[in-house]
Amino acid sequence: MPNKPKKEKESSKSSKSSSKNNNNSSGKDAAPENPEEVGRTPSGSKRPSTSTPPPTQLNKIKYSGGPQLVKKERRQSSSRFSLTRNRELQKLQNLKDAAPPEREELFVQKLRQCCVLFDFIADPLSDLKYKEVKRAGLNEMVEYITHNSEVVTESIYPEAVFMFSVNVFRTLPPSSNPTGAEFDPEEDEPTLEAAWPHLQLVYEFFLRFLESPDFQPNVAKKYIDQKFVLALLELFDSEDPRERDFLKTILHRIYGKFLGLRAYVRRQINNIFYRFIYETEHHNGIAELLEILGSIINGFALPLKEEHKMFLIRVLLPLHKVKSLSVYHPQLAYCVVQFLEKDSSLTEPVIMGLLKFWPKTHSPKEVMFLNELEEILDVIEPSEFVKVQEPLFRQLAKCVSSPHFQVAERALYYWNNEYIMSLISDNAVKILPIMFPALYKNSKSHWNKTIHGLIYNALKLFMEMNQKLFDDCTQQYKAEKQKEKYKLKEREEVWLKIEELARQNPQSNKLQRLRPGLHPQEEFLMYSDGGLAVFSMETETPTTEDIQLLKKSMETEASQGVKDLKKEKALMRRKSELPQDVYTIKALEAHKRAEEFLTANQEAL
């Protein structure tokens, strides 16, 4: 299978389209200094590179289809707000009904009125009339700022930022159960904000304020400063995924519009990551922050600054070792691949870093690493592949030999990726001797039949690739097994000599036998390190008949393996039947992502 030449690979790259309305895309907001953002198109099983990071899931819990178990005990409710003493609001005149000269003053009055905070926790039914006045006021201002031009005047900036700060900036509640159990984002339902009916409209208003055609960053920078950004970043630890979704979009817009804040934002995000990796290992917003960074990395100019390379090595790679990797892995893998598409010289440190943090005992995490590694190999340059092929395939050989069938299966799927196979074909002399022992041994000894089919498929591809090399590897494997057998026999003979010498000792008849009635040689084989336990394993050397049989059965087994591949199976661990809060499920399902209504907003304009 010939390798694709470099020119052909480059010609297959297509320009990435970016939408300024999509909060995930780099577009105008990420301000790419290098406008020619390109990505590879898929070839065969090669996955395409996308221009946007994968969106964070709002609801990570997989509910079973069984009977609902209603959750009765709720954890500590949402954030505590400093309630306003005088909460009696008077309904003001509608903005559209006011005379044009009076609208600005009325708009300011409504913004100030919305700074009043209500109790949604201790007494949710209190002040219902005034809560509705505030909700209606926020709703009206959202519509007003969306469908009217020249409404964001200089006097509106301090009032809008202050209203947002008063409503949103607060101390978040602890995210653990009262009983002390640690919060697990994959298993536990999140605590939703009780004040969300008002908070949602505050976030929506501020987002439309930032998106307004009248918005002037030079005026707003007096109020949206480093202190504001830091308070915004602290809210990313909120347990409510709807809030984090809004925060993600708002921070992305601020990063795009305020050039002076960009370095500060990146530095503070780094600090959150360092604290998460080395201190707490707990933060609810890592996936959202990585999603923002995926768009930012898209816009990095070439050549990459040393600061950005250090971020990859010191932050993104160590993020792989945290136990909650599954919560944010798709976004993390996207960021890593974006770096390698920008600068292929980073491939070697990235792959060696992944091998350094490779899981030893956690199989689901190992499957995630294999997923990411295939994404990296999809964009790797042939010259960089040569540098890492030996340690890389030594690890893949271990994965193929894994007793966990999902790990072995995921590793063997690499042989169905055309681009990876072209790289293997060009370097078969180095790779086949590393992979052959694991493939041959597990073709006989692995407990899972599906793995047998996939291994036969891989061996068949290797044999078609280079028949002579395949035969040489077979002979070498046979010689090594004979050598192992010979060493084992020598060791056994030495132990027998020692045992014979021990019997000549006059005191030997006083020793009690370990297993009475057992022949001395059998007893030795039972208890020695190199006895029956070794021979009971797969240590037979492949005979000529074995090889012929292997070649004959490859066609049928390989075709069966391909059929099995077509049946897509989701790799996920089984979840327990968890108590469900129907209100939480409905609230998360009803949440509309920010980019959806922003797109509609732009169409309306």
Coordinates of C-alpha atoms in Angstrom, one line a residue:
M1 CA 0.0 0.0 0.0
P2 CA 1.9 3.1 -1.2
N3 CA 2.1 6.2 1.0
K4 CA 0.4 9.3 -0.1
P5 CA 3.0 11.9 -1.3
K6 CA 3.1 15.1 0.6
K7 CA 1.8 17.2 -2.3
E8 CA -1.2 15.0 -2.7
K9 CA -2.0 15.4 1.0
E10 CA -1.7 19.1 0.8
S11 CA -3.9 19.3 -2.3
S12 CA -6.6 17.4 -0.4
K13 CA -6.8 20.1 2.3
S14 CA -9.9 22.3 2.1
S15 CA -10.4 25.7 3.6
K16 CA -12.1 25.8 6.9
S17 CA -15.3 27.9 7.0
S18 CA -15.8 29.9 10.1
S19 CA -19.1 31.5 11.3
K20 CA -19.0 34.5 13.5
N21 CA -22.4 33.5 14.9
N22 CA -21.2 30.2 16.2
N23 CA -19.7 30.4 19.6
N24 CA -17.5 27.4 18.9
S25 CA -15.9 28.7 15.7
S26 CA -12.8 30.9 15.6
G27 CA -14.1 33.2 12.9
K28 CA -13.8 36.9 13.6
D29 CA -13.8 36.4 17.4
A30 CA -10.7 34.2 17.5
A31 CA -9.1 36.7 15.2
P32 CA -6.9 34.3 13.3
E33 CA -3.8 36.2 12.2
N34 CA -3.2 33.4 9.6
P35 CA -6.4 33.5 7.5
E36 CA -5.6 30.3 5.6
E37 CA -7.0 27.8 8.1
V38 CA -6.9 24.4 6.5
G39 CA -7.9 20.9 7.4
R40 CA -7.4 17.5 5.9
T41 CA -10.3 15.8 4.1
P42 CA -11.0 12.2 4.9
S43 CA -9.3 9.4 2.9
G44 CA -10.8 6.0 3.3
S45 CA -11.3 5.6 7.1
K46 CA -9.3 8.8 7.8
R47 CA -11.4 11.2 9.9
P48 CA -11.8 14.7 8.6
S49 CA -10.4 17.6 10.7
T50 CA -13.1 20.0 11.8
S51 CA -12.9 23.7 12.2
T52 CA -14.9 23.8 15.4
P53 CA -14.3 22.0 18.7
P54 CA -16.8 19.3 19.8
P55 CA -19.6 20.8 21.9
T56 CA -19.7 20.0 25.5
Q57 CA -22.6 17.7 26.5
L58 CA -25.2 19.4 28.7
N59 CA -26.4 16.1 30.2
K60 CA -23.7 13.5 30.7
I61 CA -25.9 11.0 32.5
K62 CA -27.1 8.0 30.4
Y63 CA -30.5 7.0 31.7
S64 CA -31.8 3.5 31.3
G65 CA -35.1 2.7 29.8
G66 CA -36.4 1.0 33.0
P67 CA -38.8 2.4 35.6
Q68 CA -38.0 5.8 36.9
L69 CA -36.6 6.0 40.4
V70 CA -37.6 9.4 41.6
K71 CA -34.8 11.2 43.5
K72 CA -36.1 12.5 46.8
E73 CA -33.0 13.8 48.6
R74 CA -31.5 16.8 46.9
R75 CA -28.1 18.2 47.6
Q76 CA -27.5 21.8 48.9
S77 CA -29.5 24.1 46.6
S78 CA -28.0 26.7 44.3
S79 CA -26.0 29.8 45.0
R80 CA -26.8 32.2 47.9
F81 CA -27.5 35.8 46.7
S82 CA -27.4 38.9 48.8
L83 CA -31.1 39.8 48.6
T84 CA -32.1 43.4 48.1
R85 CA -34.0 44.9 51.0
N86 CA -36.5 46.9 49.0
R87 CA -37.8 44.5 46.5
E88 CA -41.1 46.3 45.5
L89 CA -40.7 47.0 41.8
Q90 CA -43.0 49.3 39.9
K91 CA -43.8 48.3 36.3
L92 CA -42.3 51.0 34.0
Q93 CA -43.6 52.1 30.6
N94 CA -42.7 49.8 27.7
L95 CA -39.7 51.0 25.7
K96 CA -41.4 50.8 22.4
D97 CA -44.2 53.0 23.7
A98 CA -41.9 55.8 25.0
A99 CA -41.0 58.8 22.9
P100 CA -37.5 58.3 21.2
P101 CA -35.8 61.1 23.3
E102 CA -37.0 59.4 26.5
R103 CA -36.0 55.8 25.6
E104 CA -32.4 56.1 26.8
E105 CA -33.4 57.3 30.2
L106 CA -36.1 54.6 30.5
F107 CA -33.6 52.0 29.4
V108 CA -31.3 53.0 32.2
Q109 CA -34.1 52.9 34.7
K110 CA -35.0 49.4 33.6
L111 CA -31.4 48.3 33.9
R112 CA -31.2 49.7 37.5
Q113 CA -34.5 48.0 38.3
C114 CA -33.1 44.7 37.3
C115 CA -30.3 45.0 39.9
V116 CA -32.9 44.0 42.5
L117 CA -32.2 40.4 43.7
F118 CA -34.9 38.0 44.9
D119 CA -35.1 34.9 47.0
F120 CA -35.5 31.7 44.9
I121 CA -34.3 29.3 47.6
A122 CA -35.6 29.8 51.2
D123 CA -39.0 31.1 50.0
P124 CA -39.5 30.6 46.3
L125 CA -43.1 31.8 46.4
S126 CA -42.3 35.2 47.9
D127 CA -42.5 38.4 45.8
L128 CA -44.0 36.6 42.9
K129 CA -45.5 39.8 41.5
Y130 CA -42.2 41.7 41.6
K131 CA -40.3 38.7 40.3
E132 CA -42.6 38.8 37.2
V133 CA -41.9 42.6 36.8
K134 CA -38.2 41.9 36.7
R135 CA -38.6 38.9 34.3
A136 CA -40.8 41.0 32.0
G137 CA -38.3 43.9 32.1
L138 CA -35.4 41.7 31.2
N139 CA -37.4 40.0 28.4
E140 CA -38.3 43.4 27.0
M141 CA -34.7 44.7 27.1
V142 CA -33.5 41.5 25.3
E143 CA -36.0 42.1 22.5
Y144 CA -35.3 45.9 22.4
I145 CA -31.5 45.5 22.1
T146 CA -32.0 42.7 19.5
H147 CA -34.3 44.4 17.1
N148 CA -33.3 48.1 17.4
S149 CA -30.2 50.0 16.3
E150 CA -28.3 52.8 18.0
V151 CA -29.6 51.8 21.5
V152 CA -26.2 51.0 23.0
T153 CA -25.1 54.5 23.9
E154 CA -22.2 55.6 26.1
S155 CA -24.4 55.9 29.2
I156 CA -25.7 52.3 28.8
Y157 CA -22.2 50.6 29.1
P158 CA -21.7 51.1 32.9
E159 CA -25.3 50.3 33.7
A160 CA -25.4 47.1 31.6
V161 CA -22.1 45.8 33.0
F162 CA -23.1 46.7 36.6
M163 CA -26.5 45.0 36.2
F164 CA -24.8 41.9 34.9
S165 CA -22.2 41.9 37.7
V166 CA -24.8 42.3 40.5
N167 CA -27.0 39.4 39.1
V168 CA -24.3 36.9 38.1
F169 CA -21.1 37.4 40.2
R170 CA -21.6 35.4 43.5
T171 CA -20.0 32.7 45.6
L172 CA -20.8 29.3 44.2
P173 CA -22.1 26.5 46.6
P174 CA -19.9 23.5 47.4
S175 CA -20.5 20.8 44.8
S176 CA -20.6 17.8 47.2
N177 CA -23.4 16.0 48.9
P178 CA -24.3 16.8 52.5
T179 CA -23.3 13.2 53.4
G180 CA -19.8 13.9 52.1
A181 CA -19.9 11.8 48.9
E182 CA -17.8 13.3 46.1
F183 CA -19.7 14.7 43.1
D184 CA -19.2 12.6 40.1
P185 CA -20.2 14.4 36.8
E186 CA -20.8 11.1 35.0
E187 CA -23.1 9.7 37.7
D188 CA -24.7 12.5 39.7
E189 CA -27.3 14.9 38.4
P190 CA -26.1 18.5 38.6
T191 CA -27.6 21.0 41.0
L192 CA -29.4 23.5 38.8
E193 CA -29.6 27.2 39.7
A194 CA -32.9 28.0 41.5
A195 CA -32.6 31.6 40.2
W196 CA -32.3 30.5 36.6
P197 CA -35.6 32.2 35.4
H198 CA -33.9 35.5 35.9
L199 CA -30.2 34.5 35.4
Q200 CA -31.0 33.1 32.0
L201 CA -32.4 36.4 30.8
V202 CA -29.5 38.3 32.3
Y203 CA -27.0 36.2 30.4
E204 CA -29.0 36.5 27.2
F205 CA -29.2 40.2 27.5
F206 CA -25.5 40.6 28.1
L207 CA -24.7 38.3 25.2
R208 CA -26.9 40.3 22.9
F209 CA -25.3 43.5 24.3
L210 CA -21.9 42.2 23.3
E211 CA -23.2 41.1 19.9
S212 CA -24.9 44.4 19.1
P213 CA -23.7 46.2 16.0
D214 CA -23.5 49.4 18.2
F215 CA -21.1 47.8 20.7
Q216 CA -17.8 49.6 20.9
P217 CA -15.0 47.8 22.6
N218 CA -13.0 51.0 23.1
V219 CA -15.8 52.4 25.3
A220 CA -16.6 49.1 27.0
K221 CA -13.0 48.4 28.0
K222 CA -13.3 50.9 30.9
Y223 CA -15.9 48.5 32.5
I224 CA -15.0 45.1 31.1
D225 CA -11.5 44.8 32.6
Q226 CA -9.2 42.1 34.1
K227 CA -11.2 42.1 37.4
F228 CA -14.5 41.5 35.4
V229 CA -12.8 38.6 33.4
L230 CA -11.5 37.0 36.6
A231 CA -14.9 37.0 38.2
L232 CA -16.4 35.6 35.0
L233 CA -13.8 32.7 35.0
E234 CA -14.6 31.8 38.6
L235 CA -18.2 31.1 37.5
F236 CA -17.0 28.3 35.2
D237 CA -17.0 26.0 38.2
S238 CA -20.8 26.3 38.4
E239 CA -22.6 23.0 38.4
D240 CA -25.4 24.1 36.2
P241 CA -24.4 23.1 32.6
R242 CA -26.8 25.8 31.1
E243 CA -24.9 28.5 32.9
R244 CA -21.5 27.2 31.8
D245 CA -22.9 27.2 28.2
F246 CA -23.7 30.9 28.4
L247 CA -20.4 31.7 30.1
K248 CA -18.4 29.9 27.4
T249 CA -20.1 32.0 24.7
I250 CA -19.7 35.3 26.6
L251 CA -16.0 34.7 27.3
H252 CA -15.4 33.8 23.7
R253 CA -17.0 37.0 22.5
I254 CA -14.9 39.0 25.1
Y255 CA -11.7 37.3 23.9
G256 CA -12.6 38.2 20.3
K257 CA -13.5 41.8 20.9
F258 CA -10.9 42.9 23.5
L259 CA -7.4 42.4 22.2
G260 CA -5.8 43.8 25.3
L261 CA -7.4 41.1 27.5
R262 CA -6.3 38.1 25.4
A263 CA -3.0 37.3 27.1
Y264 CA -4.7 37.8 30.5
V265 CA -7.5 35.4 29.6
R266 CA -5.1 32.7 28.5
R267 CA -2.9 33.2 31.6
Q268 CA -5.9 32.9 34.0
I269 CA -7.3 29.8 32.1
N270 CA -3.8 28.3 32.5
N271 CA -3.9 28.9 36.3
I272 CA -7.3 27.2 36.5
F273 CA -5.8 24.2 34.7
Y274 CA -2.7 24.1 36.9
R275 CA -4.9 24.1 40.0
F276 CA -7.1 21.4 38.6
I277 CA -4.2 19.1 37.6
Y278 CA -1.9 19.5 40.6
E279 CA -4.2 20.5 43.5
T280 CA -7.9 19.8 43.4
E281 CA -8.6 17.5 40.4
H282 CA -12.1 18.9 40.6
H283 CA -13.6 21.6 38.3
N284 CA -16.9 21.6 36.5
G285 CA -15.9 23.8 33.6
I286 CA -12.8 22.2 32.1
A287 CA -14.6 21.0 29.0
E288 CA -16.1 24.4 28.3
L289 CA -12.7 26.2 28.8
L290 CA -11.0 23.7 26.4
E291 CA -13.8 24.3 23.9
I292 CA -13.0 28.0 24.0
L293 CA -9.2 27.2 23.7
G294 CA -9.9 25.0 20.7
S295 CA -11.2 28.0 18.8
I296 CA -8.4 30.2 20.1
I297 CA -5.7 27.7 18.9
N298 CA -7.4 27.7 15.5
G299 CA -6.5 31.4 15.2
F300 CA -2.9 31.2 16.3
A301 CA -0.5 32.8 13.8
L302 CA 2.5 30.8 12.5
P303 CA 5.2 30.3 13.6
L304 CA 3.8 29.4 17.0
K305 CA 5.1 31.5 19.9
E306 CA 7.1 29.7 22.6
E307 CA 4.3 30.5 25.1
H308 CA 1.8 28.5 23.1
K309 CA 4.2 25.5 22.7
M310 CA 4.7 25.5 26.5
F311 CA 1.0 25.6 27.0
L312 CA 0.7 22.4 25.0
I313 CA 3.5 20.6 26.8
R314 CA 2.9 21.8 30.4
V315 CA -0.9 22.1 30.4
L316 CA -2.6 20.0 27.7
L317 CA -0.5 16.9 28.0
P318 CA -0.7 16.7 31.9
L319 CA -4.5 17.1 31.6
H320 CA -4.5 13.5 30.3
K321 CA -3.5 12.1 33.7
V322 CA -6.5 13.4 35.7
K323 CA -8.9 10.7 36.7
S324 CA -12.0 12.6 35.3
L325 CA -10.5 12.7 31.8
S326 CA -13.7 11.2 30.2
V327 CA -15.6 14.4 31.0
Y328 CA -13.5 16.7 28.8
H329 CA -11.5 14.3 26.6
P330 CA -13.1 15.1 23.2
Q331 CA -12.3 18.8 23.6
L332 CA -8.8 18.1 24.9
A333 CA -8.0 15.8 21.9
Y334 CA -9.3 18.5 19.5
C335 CA -6.9 21.1 21.1
V336 CA -3.9 18.7 20.8
V337 CA -4.7 17.9 17.1
Q338 CA -5.1 21.6 16.3
F339 CA -1.6 22.2 17.6
L340 CA -0.1 19.4 15.4
E341 CA -1.9 20.7 12.4
K342 CA -0.3 24.1 13.0
D343 CA 3.2 22.8 13.7
S344 CA 4.1 19.2 12.8
S345 CA 7.4 19.4 14.7
L346 CA 5.4 19.1 18.0
T347 CA 4.3 15.6 17.0
E348 CA 7.2 13.8 18.7
P349 CA 6.9 15.5 22.2
V350 CA 3.1 15.0 22.1
I351 CA 3.2 11.3 21.3
M352 CA 6.0 10.7 23.8
G353 CA 4.0 12.6 26.4
L354 CA 0.9 10.4 25.7
L355 CA 3.0 7.3 26.0
K356 CA 4.4 8.6 29.3
F357 CA 0.8 9.1 30.7
W358 CA -0.6 5.9 29.2
P359 CA -3.0 4.2 31.6
K360 CA -1.8 1.0 33.2
T361 CA -4.9 -0.4 34.8
H362 CA -7.9 1.7 33.6
S363 CA -9.2 0.2 30.4
P364 CA -11.9 2.8 29.5
K365 CA -9.2 5.5 29.7
E366 CA -6.9 3.4 27.5
V367 CA -9.6 3.3 24.8
M368 CA -9.8 7.2 25.0
F369 CA -6.0 7.4 24.5
L370 CA -6.3 5.0 21.5
N371 CA -9.0 7.3 20.0
E372 CA -6.9 10.4 20.4
L373 CA -3.8 8.6 19.1
E374 CA -5.6 7.7 15.9
E375 CA -6.7 11.4 15.4
I376 CA -3.1 12.4 15.8
L377 CA -1.9 9.7 13.3
D378 CA -4.5 11.1 10.8
V379 CA -2.6 14.4 10.6
I380 CA 0.9 13.2 11.2
E381 CA 3.6 13.9 8.6
P382 CA 5.6 10.8 7.4
S383 CA 8.9 12.3 8.5
E384 CA 7.5 12.7 12.0
F385 CA 6.0 9.2 12.1
V386 CA 9.5 7.7 11.6
K387 CA 10.7 9.4 14.8
V388 CA 8.0 7.8 17.0
Q389 CA 7.1 4.5 15.2
E390 CA 9.1 2.2 17.5
P391 CA 7.8 3.3 21.0
L392 CA 4.4 3.8 19.5
F393 CA 4.0 0.3 18.1
R394 CA 5.5 -1.3 21.2
Q395 CA 2.6 0.3 23.1
L396 CA 0.1 -0.8 20.4
A397 CA 1.5 -4.4 20.7
K398 CA 0.7 -4.3 24.4
C399 CA -2.8 -3.0 23.6
V400 CA -3.4 -5.8 21.1
S401 CA -2.4 -8.3 23.8
S402 CA -4.7 -6.7 26.4
P403 CA -7.2 -9.1 28.0
H404 CA -9.8 -6.3 27.9
F405 CA -11.4 -6.9 24.5
Q406 CA -12.4 -3.2 24.0
V407 CA -8.8 -2.1 24.3
A408 CA -7.5 -4.9 21.9
E409 CA -10.4 -4.2 19.5
R410 CA -9.8 -0.4 19.4
A411 CA -6.1 -0.9 18.7
L412 CA -6.8 -3.4 15.9
Y413 CA -9.2 -0.9 14.3
Y414 CA -6.0 1.1 13.3
W415 CA -5.6 -1.5 10.5
N416 CA -8.8 -0.3 8.9
N417 CA -7.4 3.3 8.5
E418 CA -6.0 3.7 5.0
Y419 CA -3.6 6.6 5.9
I420 CA -2.2 4.7 8.9
M421 CA -1.8 1.6 6.7
S422 CA 0.1 3.6 4.2
L423 CA 2.5 4.8 6.9
I424 CA 2.9 1.2 8.2
S425 CA 3.5 0.0 4.6
D426 CA 6.4 2.5 4.1
N427 CA 8.0 1.4 7.4
A428 CA 7.0 -2.3 7.6
V429 CA 10.6 -3.4 8.1
K430 CA 10.6 -1.7 11.5
I431 CA 7.0 -2.2 12.5
L432 CA 6.2 -5.8 11.6
P433 CA 8.9 -7.4 13.8
I434 CA 7.5 -5.4 16.8
M435 CA 3.8 -6.3 16.1
F436 CA 4.2 -9.9 14.8
P437 CA 4.7 -11.7 18.2
A438 CA 1.7 -10.0 19.8
L439 CA -0.5 -10.7 16.7
Y440 CA 0.5 -14.3 16.3
K441 CA 0.3 -15.2 20.0
N442 CA -3.2 -13.6 20.4
S443 CA -4.5 -15.1 17.2
K444 CA -4.5 -18.4 19.2
S445 CA -4.8 -17.5 22.8
H446 CA -7.1 -14.5 23.1
W447 CA -10.5 -15.4 24.7
N448 CA -12.6 -13.1 22.4
K449 CA -13.6 -14.4 19.0
T450 CA -14.0 -10.9 17.5
I451 CA -10.4 -10.2 18.3
H452 CA -9.4 -13.3 16.4
G453 CA -11.1 -12.0 13.3
L454 CA -9.5 -8.6 13.6
I455 CA -6.0 -10.1 14.2
Y456 CA -6.3 -12.4 11.1
N457 CA -7.3 -9.2 9.2
A458 CA -4.1 -7.4 10.4
L459 CA -1.9 -10.4 9.7
K460 CA -3.4 -10.8 6.2
L461 CA -2.7 -7.1 5.5
F462 CA 0.9 -7.5 6.7
M463 CA 1.3 -10.7 4.5
E464 CA 0.0 -8.9 1.4
M465 CA 2.3 -5.9 2.2
N466 CA 5.5 -7.9 2.2
Q467 CA 5.4 -11.7 1.9
K468 CA 9.2 -12.1 2.3
L469 CA 9.3 -10.0 5.5
F470 CA 6.3 -11.8 6.9
D471 CA 8.0 -15.2 6.4
D472 CA 11.2 -13.8 7.9
C473 CA 9.3 -12.6 11.0
T474 CA 7.7 -16.1 11.2
Q475 CA 11.0 -17.8 11.2
Q476 CA 12.5 -15.3 13.7
Y477 CA 9.5 -15.8 16.0
K478 CA 10.0 -19.6 15.7
A479 CA 13.7 -19.3 16.5
E480 CA 13.0 -17.1 19.5
K481 CA 10.5 -19.6 20.9
Q482 CA 12.9 -22.5 20.4
K483 CA 15.6 -20.4 22.2
E484 CA 13.2 -19.7 25.1
K485 CA 12.4 -23.4 25.2
Y486 CA 16.0 -24.4 25.2
K487 CA 16.8 -21.8 28.0
L488 CA 13.9 -23.2 30.0
K489 CA 15.2 -26.7 29.6
E490 CA 18.7 -25.6 30.7
R491 CA 17.3 -23.9 33.7
E492 CA 15.3 -27.1 34.6
E493 CA 18.5 -29.2 34.3
V494 CA 20.4 -26.9 36.6
W495 CA 17.7 -27.1 39.2
L496 CA 17.6 -30.9 38.9
K497 CA 21.4 -30.9 39.5
I498 CA 21.0 -28.7 42.6
E499 CA 18.2 -31.0 43.8
E500 CA 20.5 -34.0 43.3
L501 CA 23.3 -32.4 45.2
A502 CA 20.8 -31.5 48.0
R503 CA 19.8 -35.1 48.2
Q504 CA 23.4 -36.1 48.8
N505 CA 23.4 -34.1 52.0
P506 CA 23.0 -36.4 55.0
Q507 CA 20.5 -34.0 56.6
S508 CA 18.1 -34.1 53.5
N509 CA 16.1 -37.1 54.8
K510 CA 15.0 -35.0 57.8
L511 CA 13.2 -32.5 55.5
Q512 CA 9.4 -32.9 55.2
R513 CA 8.1 -33.2 51.7
L514 CA 6.0 -30.4 50.3
R515 CA 3.5 -32.8 48.6
P516 CA 3.8 -36.4 49.9
G517 CA 3.5 -39.1 47.2
L518 CA 4.5 -36.7 44.4
H519 CA 7.5 -37.6 42.3
P520 CA 10.4 -35.3 43.0
Q521 CA 10.6 -34.1 39.4
E522 CA 6.8 -33.4 39.4
E523 CA 7.1 -31.6 42.7
F524 CA 9.9 -29.4 41.3
L525 CA 7.8 -28.6 38.2
M526 CA 4.8 -27.7 40.4
Y527 CA 6.7 -25.2 42.6
S528 CA 9.5 -23.8 40.4
D529 CA 9.0 -20.5 38.5
G530 CA 9.7 -22.1 35.2
G531 CA 7.7 -25.3 35.4
L532 CA 4.2 -26.3 34.5
A533 CA 2.9 -22.8 34.7
V534 CA 5.0 -21.7 31.8
F535 CA 4.3 -24.8 29.6
S536 CA 0.5 -24.4 30.2
M537 CA 0.7 -21.0 28.5
E538 CA 1.1 -20.4 24.8
T539 CA 4.8 -21.2 24.3
E540 CA 4.6 -23.5 21.3
T541 CA 6.7 -22.6 18.3
P542 CA 4.8 -22.2 15.1
T543 CA 5.3 -25.2 12.8
T544 CA 5.1 -25.1 9.0
E545 CA 1.6 -26.6 9.3
D546 CA 0.6 -23.8 11.6
I547 CA 1.7 -21.2 9.1
Q548 CA -0.1 -22.9 6.2
L549 CA -3.2 -23.2 8.3
L550 CA -2.9 -19.5 9.4
K551 CA -2.7 -18.4 5.7
K552 CA -5.7 -20.6 4.7
S553 CA -7.9 -19.3 7.5
M554 CA -6.9 -15.6 7.1
E555 CA -9.4 -15.0 4.2
T556 CA -12.4 -16.4 6.1
E557 CA -11.5 -14.9 9.5
A558 CA -10.6 -11.5 8.0
S559 CA -13.9 -11.3 6.1
Q560 CA -15.8 -12.2 9.3
G561 CA -13.8 -9.5 11.1
V562 CA -14.7 -6.8 8.6
K563 CA -18.4 -7.8 9.0
D564 CA -18.1 -7.4 12.7
L565 CA -16.5 -4.0 12.2
K566 CA -19.6 -2.8 10.4
K567 CA -21.6 -3.3 13.5
E568 CA -20.9 -0.1 15.4
K569 CA -20.8 -0.6 19.1
A570 CA -20.7 2.2 21.6
L571 CA -17.8 1.8 24.0
M572 CA -19.2 2.9 27.3
R573 CA -19.2 1.5 30.8
R574 CA -22.5 0.4 32.2
K575 CA -24.3 2.8 34.4
S576 CA -26.2 1.9 37.5
E577 CA -29.9 2.6 37.8
L578 CA -29.7 6.0 39.3
P579 CA -32.5 8.0 41.0
Q580 CA -33.8 10.6 38.5
D581 CA -35.0 14.1 39.1
V582 CA -37.6 14.7 36.4
Y583 CA -37.3 18.5 36.8
T584 CA -33.6 18.4 36.2
I585 CA -34.0 16.2 33.1
K586 CA -36.7 18.5 31.6
A587 CA -34.7 21.7 32.4
L588 CA -31.6 20.4 30.6
E589 CA -33.6 19.1 27.6
A590 CA -35.4 22.5 27.3
H591 CA -32.2 24.6 27.4
K592 CA -31.5 26.3 24.1
R593 CA -27.8 26.8 23.3
A594 CA -26.7 30.4 22.9
E595 CA -25.4 30.0 19.4
E596 CA -28.8 28.8 18.2
F597 CA -30.7 32.0 19.1
L598 CA -27.7 34.2 18.1
T599 CA -27.9 32.7 14.6
A600 CA -31.6 33.5 14.5
N601 CA -30.8 37.0 15.9
Q602 CA -28.5 37.7 13.0
E603 CA -31.0 36.5 10.5
A604 CA -33.6 38.8 12.0
L605 CA -31.2 41.8 11.7

